[in-house]
Amino acid sequence: MAPQSPHLIGEPDAVALAGVANESYAELVARVPGRFRAFAALPLPHVDAALREVVHALDDLGAVGIGVTTTVLGRTLADPLFAPSTRSSFYEELDRRGAVLYVHPAGEGAASPLITGHGMTWMVGAPVEDTVAVMHLILAGIPVRYPRMRILASRLGGALPLLPRRLDDHLAFESPETPELPSVAVGRLWYDTVSHVHSPALVAAAASFGADRLVLGTDFPYEDGEVFPRAVDYIADSGLAPEEVSMILDTNAADLLGLSGAVTGPMHGMAQHARTSRTSCQQVGRSVPPRQVSGRQVQTTACCCS
């Protein structure tokens, strides 16, 4: 489950809302054991408060990572406020723990009226925000500076599957201070598979990043009904090799979230299940009874959704 992000100017309000959200997520996870895992919300841009919430959410509430939006009140995720060189940051704490940072679009059309003013805030703006946010992190050297922090980007990283060579070629004259080639840096991240079942995009991401860097995303509840099973089925139908499909559907998310040891028995074989029943969802906890989705039985546990 990805969190709502209480990124508010007022620190007391941001802290209170993050606390309410995270306690609610923890209660839901406890109410349905083994079905869900949660990413915690942070009261950004208030870094000290966010650091305290990281510790509370991961240690006390059992969150498997942290969720943030692609920008925070107009600041990029590479803003020096969030990764200072003079004191501890929540990035440093996530790195120390080897925890996940999940990055989801803010829904602001990348702050461009050319997007928001023309009815494209989510259809175009969201993948643009994904692309720009990851590039902010790469150009600032965040992935190499915090190599144990596991950054998970939404929607296959936006346009990134198409850009590694172009990014490398432009680096010398546009961003020469970047500490490593973008084509290398993109391989440090993970990406969910939300592409509105567009197989060529998935294939390009697997070729550019490696199938081991892709985890199932469903975009639930925004893709529900008949579209929900297709978010799983299209991976098996994409033309990727069977072992790549198996990684995406069976093991990558559990490995990313540190749950591999808990995935046993009926948890495996998701890829085969997708090919035969056409109705499955990435499982990262213990098996639970299937639910009905538009007349179909869908085996669900926690999904990396965006």
Coordinates of N, CA, C and O in Angstrom, one line a residue, residues 50-199:
A50 N 10.5 14.1 10.1 CA 10.5 12.9 9.2 C 11.4 11.8 9.7 O 11.0 10.6 9.6
L51 N 12.6 12.2 10.2 CA 13.5 11.2 10.6 C 12.9 10.4 11.8 O 13.0 9.2 11.9
R52 N 12.3 11.1 12.7 CA 11.6 10.5 13.9 C 10.5 9.5 13.4 O 10.4 8.4 14.0
E53 N 9.8 9.9 12.4 CA 8.7 9.1 11.9 C 9.2 7.9 11.2 O 8.6 6.8 11.2
V54 N 10.4 8.0 10.5 CA 11.0 6.8 9.9 C 11.3 5.7 11.0 O 10.9 4.6 10.8
V55 N 11.9 6.2 12.0 CA 12.2 5.2 13.1 C 11.0 4.6 13.7 O 10.9 3.4 13.9
H56 N 10.0 5.4 14.0 CA 8.7 4.9 14.6 C 8.0 4.0 13.6 O 7.6 2.9 14.0
A57 N 7.9 4.4 12.3 CA 7.1 3.5 11.4 C 7.8 2.2 11.1 O 7.1 1.2 11.0
L58 N 9.1 2.2 11.0 CA 9.8 1.0 10.6 C 10.0 0.1 11.8 O 9.9 -1.2 11.7
D59 N 10.3 0.7 13.0 CA 10.6 -0.1 14.2 C 9.3 -0.5 14.9 O 9.2 -1.7 15.4
D60 N 8.4 0.4 15.1 CA 7.2 0.1 15.9 C 6.0 -0.3 15.1 O 5.2 -1.1 15.6
L61 N 5.8 0.2 13.9 CA 4.6 -0.1 13.2 C 4.8 -1.2 12.1 O 3.9 -1.7 11.5
G62 N 6.1 -1.6 11.9 CA 6.3 -2.7 10.9 C 6.2 -2.3 9.5 O 6.0 -3.2 8.6
A63 N 6.3 -1.0 9.1 CA 6.3 -0.6 7.7 C 7.5 -1.2 7.0 O 8.6 -1.4 7.6
V64 N 7.3 -1.5 5.7 CA 8.4 -2.1 4.9 C 9.2 -1.1 4.2 O 10.2 -1.4 3.5
G65 N 8.8 0.2 4.3 CA 9.5 1.3 3.6 C 8.8 2.6 3.8 O 7.9 2.7 4.5
I66 N 9.3 3.6 3.0 CA 8.7 4.9 3.1 C 8.2 5.3 1.7 O 8.9 5.0 0.7
G67 N 7.1 6.0 1.7 CA 6.6 6.5 0.4 C 6.6 8.1 0.4 O 6.3 8.7 1.4
V68 N 7.1 8.6 -0.7 CA 7.1 10.1 -0.9 C 6.6 10.4 -2.3 O 6.6 9.5 -3.2
T69 N 6.3 11.6 -2.5 CA 5.9 12.1 -3.9 C 7.2 12.6 -4.6 O 8.2 12.9 -4.0
T70 N 7.0 12.8 -5.9 CA 8.1 13.2 -6.7 C 8.7 14.6 -6.4 O 9.8 14.9 -6.7
T71 N 7.8 15.4 -5.8 CA 8.3 16.7 -5.3 C 7.6 16.9 -4.0 O 6.5 16.3 -3.7
V72 N 8.2 17.8 -3.2 CA 7.6 18.1 -1.8 C 7.5 19.6 -1.7 O 8.5 20.3 -1.6
L73 N 6.3 20.1 -1.9 CA 6.0 21.5 -1.8 C 7.0 22.3 -2.7 O 7.6 23.3 -2.4
G74 N 7.1 21.8 -3.9 CA 8.0 22.5 -4.9 C 9.4 22.1 -4.9 O 10.2 22.6 -5.7
R75 N 9.9 21.4 -3.9 CA 11.3 21.0 -3.7 C 11.5 19.6 -4.4 O 10.6 18.8 -4.3
T76 N 12.6 19.4 -5.0 CA 12.9 18.1 -5.6 C 13.4 17.2 -4.5 O 13.8 17.6 -3.4
L77 N 13.3 15.9 -4.7 CA 13.8 14.9 -3.7 C 15.3 15.0 -3.6 O 15.9 14.4 -2.6
A78 N 16.0 15.7 -4.5 CA 17.5 15.9 -4.3 C 17.8 17.2 -3.7 O 19.0 17.6 -3.6
D79 N 16.8 17.9 -3.2 CA 17.1 19.2 -2.5 C 18.0 19.0 -1.3 O 17.9 18.0 -0.6
P80 N 19.0 19.9 -1.1 CA 19.9 19.7 0.0 C 19.3 19.6 1.3 O 19.8 19.0 2.3
L81 N 18.0 20.1 1.5 CA 17.3 20.0 2.7 C 17.1 18.5 3.1 O 17.1 18.2 4.3
F82 N 16.9 17.7 2.1 CA 16.6 16.3 2.4 C 17.9 15.4 2.4 O 17.8 14.3 2.9
A83 N 19.0 15.9 1.9 CA 20.2 15.1 1.9 C 21.4 16.0 2.3 O 22.3 16.2 1.5
P84 N 21.3 16.6 3.5 CA 22.4 17.5 3.9 C 23.7 16.8 4.1 O 23.7 15.6 4.4
S85 N 24.8 17.5 3.9 CA 26.1 16.9 4.2 C 26.6 17.2 5.6 O 27.6 16.6 6.0
T86 N 25.9 18.0 6.3 CA 26.4 18.4 7.7 C 25.7 17.7 8.8 O 26.1 17.7 10.0
R87 N 24.6 16.9 8.6 CA 23.9 16.3 9.6 C 23.1 15.1 9.1 O 23.0 14.9 7.9
S88 N 22.5 14.3 10.0 CA 21.8 13.1 9.5 C 20.6 13.5 8.7 O 19.9 14.5 9.0
S89 N 20.2 12.6 7.8 CA 19.0 12.8 7.0 C 18.2 11.5 7.0 O 18.7 10.5 7.4
F90 N 16.9 11.6 6.6 CA 16.2 10.4 6.5 C 16.7 9.4 5.4 O 16.6 8.2 5.5
Y91 N 17.4 10.0 4.4 CA 18.0 9.1 3.4 C 19.1 8.3 4.1 O 19.3 7.1 3.8
E92 N 19.9 9.0 4.9 CA 21.0 8.3 5.6 C 20.4 7.1 6.5 O 21.0 6.1 6.6
E93 N 19.3 7.4 7.2 CA 18.7 6.4 8.0 C 18.1 5.2 7.2 O 18.3 4.1 7.5
L94 N 17.5 5.5 6.0 CA 17.0 4.5 5.2 C 18.2 3.7 4.6 O 18.1 2.4 4.5
D95 N 19.3 4.3 4.3 CA 20.5 3.6 3.8 C 21.0 2.7 4.9 O 21.4 1.6 4.6
R96 N 21.1 3.2 6.1 CA 21.6 2.4 7.2 C 20.8 1.1 7.4 O 21.4 0.0 7.7
R97 N 19.5 1.2 7.1 CA 18.6 0.1 7.3 C 18.5 -0.8 6.1 O 17.9 -1.9 6.1
G98 N 18.9 -0.3 4.9 CA 18.7 -1.0 3.7 C 17.2 -1.0 3.3 O 16.6 -1.9 2.8
A99 N 16.5 0.1 3.7 CA 15.0 0.2 3.5 C 14.6 0.8 2.2 O 15.5 1.3 1.4
V100 N 13.4 0.7 1.9 CA 12.8 1.1 0.6 C 12.3 2.5 0.6 O 11.6 2.9 1.6
L101 N 12.6 3.3 -0.4 CA 12.0 4.6 -0.6 C 11.2 4.5 -1.9 O 11.7 4.4 -3.0
Y102 N 9.9 4.6 -1.8 CA 9.0 4.5 -2.9 C 8.6 5.9 -3.4 O 8.1 6.7 -2.6
V103 N 8.8 6.2 -4.6 CA 8.6 7.5 -5.2 C 7.4 7.4 -6.1 O 7.3 6.7 -7.1
H104 N 6.4 8.2 -5.8 CA 5.1 8.3 -6.6 C 4.8 9.7 -7.1 O 5.1 10.6 -6.4
P105 N 4.2 9.8 -8.2 CA 3.9 11.2 -8.7 C 3.1 12.0 -7.8 O 2.3 11.5 -7.1
A106 N 3.4 13.3 -7.8 CA 2.7 14.3 -6.9 C 1.4 14.7 -7.5 O 0.5 15.2 -6.9
G107 N 1.2 14.4 -8.8 CA 0.0 14.8 -9.5 C -0.1 16.3 -9.7 O -1.2 16.9 -9.8
E108 N 1.0 16.9 -10.0 CA 1.1 18.3 -10.2 C 1.5 18.7 -11.7 O 1.9 19.8 -12.0
G109 N 1.5 17.7 -12.5 CA 1.9 17.9 -13.9 C 3.3 18.4 -14.1 O 3.5 19.2 -15.0
A110 N 4.2 18.0 -13.2 CA 5.6 18.5 -13.3 C 5.7 20.0 -13.2 O 6.6 20.6 -13.8
A111 N 4.7 20.6 -12.5 CA 4.7 22.1 -12.4 C 4.6 22.8 -13.7 O 5.1 24.0 -13.8
S112 N 4.1 22.2 -14.7 CA 4.0 22.8 -16.0 C 2.6 23.1 -16.5 O 1.8 22.2 -16.6
P113 N 2.3 24.4 -16.7 CA 0.9 24.7 -17.2 C 0.7 24.1 -18.6 O -0.4 24.0 -19.0
L114 N 1.8 23.8 -19.3 CA 1.6 23.1 -20.6 C 1.0 21.7 -20.4 O 0.5 21.2 -21.4
I115 N 1.1 21.2 -19.2 CA 0.5 19.9 -18.9 C -0.8 20.1 -18.2 O -1.8 19.6 -18.6
T116 N -0.7 20.8 -17.1 CA -1.9 20.9 -16.2 C -3.0 21.7 -16.9 O -4.2 21.5 -16.7
G117 N -2.7 22.6 -17.8 CA -3.7 23.5 -18.4 C -4.3 22.9 -19.7 O -5.1 23.5 -20.3
H118 N -3.9 21.7 -20.0 CA -4.4 21.0 -21.2 C -4.9 19.6 -21.0 O -4.8 18.8 -21.9
G119 N -5.4 19.4 -19.8 CA -6.0 18.1 -19.5 C -5.1 16.9 -19.6 O -5.5 15.8 -20.0
M120 N -3.8 17.1 -19.1 CA -2.9 15.9 -19.2 C -2.2 15.7 -17.8 O -1.1 15.1 -17.8
T121 N -2.8 16.2 -16.7 CA -2.1 16.1 -15.4 C -1.6 14.7 -15.1 O -0.5 14.5 -14.6
W122 N -2.5 13.7 -15.3 CA -2.1 12.3 -14.9 C -1.7 11.5 -16.2 O -0.8 10.7 -16.1
M123 N -2.4 11.7 -17.3 CA -2.1 10.8 -18.4 C -0.6 11.1 -18.9 O 0.1 10.1 -19.3
V124 N -0.2 12.3 -18.9 CA 1.2 12.7 -19.3 C 2.0 13.1 -18.2 O 3.2 12.8 -18.0
G125 N 1.4 13.9 -17.3 CA 2.1 14.5 -16.2 C 2.7 13.6 -15.2 O 3.9 13.7 -14.8
A126 N 2.0 12.5 -14.9 CA 2.5 11.5 -14.0 C 3.8 10.8 -14.4 O 4.8 10.8 -13.7
P127 N 3.9 10.3 -15.7 CA 5.2 9.7 -16.1 C 6.3 10.7 -16.3 O 7.4 10.4 -16.1
V128 N 5.9 12.0 -16.6 CA 6.9 13.0 -16.7 C 7.5 13.3 -15.3 O 8.7 13.4 -15.1
E129 N 6.6 13.3 -14.3 CA 7.1 13.5 -12.9 C 8.0 12.3 -12.5 O 9.0 12.6 -11.8
D130 N 7.6 11.1 -12.8 CA 8.5 10.0 -12.5 C 9.9 10.1 -13.1 O 10.9 10.0 -12.5
T131 N 9.9 10.5 -14.4 CA 11.2 10.7 -15.1 C 12.0 11.8 -14.5 O 13.2 11.5 -14.2
V132 N 11.5 12.9 -14.2 CA 12.2 14.0 -13.7 C 12.7 13.8 -12.3 O 13.8 14.1 -11.9
A133 N 11.8 13.2 -11.5 CA 12.2 12.9 -10.1 C 13.4 12.0 -10.0 O 14.4 12.2 -9.2
V134 N 13.4 10.9 -10.8 CA 14.5 10.0 -10.8 C 15.8 10.6 -11.3 O 16.9 10.5 -10.8
M135 N 15.6 11.5 -12.3 CA 16.8 12.2 -12.8 C 17.4 13.2 -11.8 O 18.6 13.3 -11.7
H136 N 16.5 13.8 -11.1 CA 17.0 14.7 -10.0 C 17.9 13.9 -9.0 O 19.0 14.3 -8.6
L137 N 17.4 12.7 -8.6 CA 18.2 11.9 -7.7 C 19.5 11.4 -8.3 O 20.6 11.5 -7.7
I138 N 19.5 11.0 -9.6 CA 20.7 10.5 -10.3 C 21.7 11.7 -10.4 O 22.9 11.5 -10.1
L139 N 21.3 12.8 -10.9 CA 22.2 13.9 -11.1 C 22.8 14.4 -9.8 O 24.0 14.9 -9.8
A140 N 22.1 14.3 -8.7 CA 22.6 14.7 -7.4 C 23.5 13.6 -6.8 O 24.0 13.8 -5.7
G141 N 23.5 12.4 -7.4 CA 24.3 11.3 -6.9 C 23.7 10.6 -5.7 O 24.4 9.9 -5.0
I142 N 22.4 10.7 -5.5 CA 21.7 10.1 -4.3 C 21.8 8.6 -4.4 O 22.2 7.9 -3.4
P143 N 21.6 7.9 -5.5 CA 21.7 6.4 -5.5 C 23.1 5.9 -5.2 O 23.2 4.9 -4.5
V144 N 24.1 6.6 -5.6 CA 25.4 6.1 -5.3 C 25.9 6.6 -3.9 O 26.7 5.9 -3.3
R145 N 25.4 7.7 -3.5 CA 25.7 8.2 -2.1 C 25.1 7.3 -1.1 O 25.6 7.2 0.0
Y146 N 23.9 6.8 -1.3 CA 23.2 6.0 -0.4 C 22.9 4.6 -1.0 O 21.7 4.3 -1.4
P147 N 23.9 3.8 -1.3 CA 23.7 2.6 -2.1 C 22.8 1.5 -1.5 O 22.3 0.7 -2.2
R148 N 22.6 1.6 -0.2 CA 21.8 0.5 0.5 C 20.3 0.9 0.5 O 19.5 0.1 0.8
M149 N 20.0 2.2 0.3 CA 18.6 2.6 0.2 C 18.1 2.2 -1.1 O 18.6 2.4 -2.1
R150 N 16.9 1.5 -1.0 CA 16.4 0.8 -2.2 C 15.3 1.7 -2.8 O 14.2 1.8 -2.2
I151 N 15.6 2.4 -3.8 CA 14.6 3.4 -4.4 C 13.7 2.7 -5.4 O 14.2 2.0 -6.4
L152 N 12.5 2.8 -5.2 CA 11.5 2.1 -6.1 C 10.7 3.3 -6.8 O 10.0 4.1 -6.2
A153 N 10.8 3.3 -8.1 CA 10.1 4.3 -8.9 C 8.8 3.8 -9.5 O 8.7 2.6 -9.9
S154 N 7.9 4.6 -9.7 CA 6.6 4.2 -10.3 C 6.6 4.1 -11.8 O 7.5 4.7 -12.5
R155 N 5.7 3.4 -12.4 CA 5.4 3.4 -13.8 C 6.6 3.2 -14.7 O 6.9 4.0 -15.7
L156 N 7.4 2.2 -14.4 CA 8.6 1.9 -15.2 C 9.6 3.0 -15.3 O 10.4 3.1 -16.2
G157 N 9.5 4.0 -14.3 CA 10.4 5.1 -14.4 C 10.0 6.1 -15.4 O 10.9 6.9 -15.8
G158 N 8.8 6.2 -15.9 CA 8.4 7.1 -16.9 C 9.0 6.8 -18.2 O 9.0 5.7 -18.7
A159 N 9.7 7.8 -18.7 CA 10.4 7.7 -20.0 C 11.8 7.1 -19.9 O 12.5 6.9 -20.9
L160 N 12.3 6.8 -18.7 CA 13.6 6.3 -18.5 C 14.1 5.1 -19.4 O 15.2 5.0 -19.8
P161 N 13.2 4.1 -19.6 CA 13.6 3.0 -20.4 C 14.1 3.4 -21.8 O 14.9 2.6 -22.4
L162 N 13.7 4.5 -22.3 CA 14.1 5.0 -23.6 C 15.3 5.8 -23.6 O 15.9 6.2 -24.7
L163 N 15.8 6.3 -22.5 CA 16.8 7.4 -22.4 C 18.2 7.1 -22.0 O 19.0 8.0 -22.1
P164 N 18.6 5.9 -21.5 CA 19.9 5.8 -20.9 C 21.1 6.2 -21.8 O 22.0 6.9 -21.4
R165 N 21.0 5.9 -23.1 CA 22.1 6.3 -24.0 C 22.1 7.8 -24.2 O 23.2 8.4 -24.2
R166 N 21.0 8.4 -24.4 CA 20.9 9.8 -24.6 C 21.4 10.5 -23.3 O 22.1 11.5 -23.4
L167 N 21.0 10.0 -22.2 CA 21.5 10.7 -20.9 C 23.0 10.6 -20.8 O 23.6 11.6 -20.4
D168 N 23.6 9.5 -21.1 CA 25.0 9.4 -21.1 C 25.7 10.4 -22.0 O 26.7 11.0 -21.7
D169 N 25.1 10.5 -23.2 CA 25.8 11.3 -24.3 C 25.7 12.8 -23.9 O 26.5 13.6 -24.4
H170 N 24.6 13.2 -23.2 CA 24.4 14.6 -22.9 C 25.1 15.0 -21.6 O 25.2 16.2 -21.3
L171 N 25.6 14.0 -20.8 CA 26.1 14.3 -19.5 C 27.2 15.3 -19.5 O 27.2 16.3 -18.7
A172 N 28.2 15.2 -20.4 CA 29.4 16.0 -20.4 C 29.1 17.5 -20.5 O 29.8 18.3 -19.9
F173 N 28.1 17.8 -21.3 CA 27.9 19.3 -21.6 C 26.7 19.8 -20.8 O 26.5 21.0 -20.7
E174 N 25.9 19.0 -20.2 CA 24.7 19.5 -19.5 C 24.9 19.3 -18.0 O 24.5 20.2 -17.2
S175 N 25.4 18.2 -17.5 CA 25.5 17.9 -16.1 C 26.8 17.2 -15.8 O 26.8 16.0 -15.3
P176 N 27.9 17.9 -16.0 CA 29.2 17.2 -15.9 C 29.6 16.8 -14.5 O 30.5 16.0 -14.3
E177 N 28.9 17.4 -13.5 CA 29.3 17.0 -12.1 C 28.6 15.8 -11.6 O 28.8 15.3 -10.5
T178 N 27.8 15.1 -12.5 CA 27.1 13.9 -12.1 C 28.1 12.8 -11.7 O 29.0 12.6 -12.5
P179 N 28.0 12.1 -10.6 CA 29.1 11.2 -10.2 C 29.2 9.9 -10.9 O 30.2 9.3 -10.9
E180 N 28.2 9.5 -11.6 CA 28.3 8.3 -12.4 C 27.3 8.4 -13.6 O 26.4 9.2 -13.6
L181 N 27.6 7.6 -14.6 CA 26.8 7.6 -15.8 C 25.3 7.2 -15.5 O 25.1 6.3 -14.7
P182 N 24.3 8.0 -16.0 CA 22.9 7.6 -15.8 C 22.6 6.2 -16.1 O 21.8 5.5 -15.5
S183 N 23.3 5.6 -17.2 CA 23.0 4.3 -17.6 C 23.4 3.3 -16.5 O 22.9 2.2 -16.4
V184 N 24.4 3.7 -15.7 CA 24.7 2.8 -14.5 C 23.8 3.1 -13.4 O 23.3 2.2 -12.7
A185 N 23.5 4.3 -13.1 CA 22.6 4.7 -12.0 C 21.3 4.1 -12.1 O 20.7 3.7 -11.0
V186 N 20.7 4.1 -13.3 CA 19.3 3.5 -13.4 C 19.3 2.1 -13.0 O 18.2 1.6 -12.5
G187 N 20.4 1.4 -13.1 CA 20.4 0.0 -12.6 C 20.5 -0.2 -11.1 O 20.4 -1.3 -10.7
R188 N 20.6 0.9 -10.4 CA 20.6 0.8 -8.9 C 19.2 0.9 -8.4 O 19.0 0.6 -7.2
L189 N 18.2 1.3 -9.2 CA 16.8 1.4 -8.7 C 16.0 0.2 -9.1 O 16.4 -0.6 -9.8
W190 N 14.7 0.3 -8.5 CA 13.7 -0.7 -8.9 C 12.5 0.1 -9.5 O 12.4 1.3 -9.2
Y191 N 11.7 -0.6 -10.3 CA 10.6 0.1 -11.0 C 9.3 -0.8 -11.0 O 9.4 -2.0 -11.2
D192 N 8.2 -0.2 -10.7 CA 7.0 -1.0 -10.8 C 6.5 -1.1 -12.2 O 6.9 -0.3 -13.1
T193 N 5.6 -2.1 -12.5 CA 5.3 -2.4 -13.9 C 4.0 -1.7 -14.4 O 3.5 -2.2 -15.4
V194 N 3.6 -0.7 -13.7 CA 2.4 0.0 -14.2 C 2.7 0.6 -15.5 O 3.5 1.6 -15.6
S195 N 2.0 0.2 -16.6 CA 2.1 0.8 -17.9 C 0.8 0.8 -18.6 O 0.8 1.0 -19.8
H196 N -0.3 0.5 -17.9 CA -1.6 0.3 -18.5 C -1.5 -0.7 -19.6 O -2.0 -0.5 -20.7
V197 N -0.9 -1.8 -19.2 CA -0.7 -3.1 -20.0 C -0.2 -2.8 -21.3 O -0.6 -3.5 -22.3
H198 N 0.8 -1.9 -21.4 CA 1.5 -1.7 -22.7 C 2.8 -2.5 -22.8 O 3.8 -2.1 -22.2
S199 N 2.7 -3.6 -23.4 CA 3.8 -4.6 -23.3 C 5.1 -4.0 -23.9 O 6.2 -4.3 -23.3

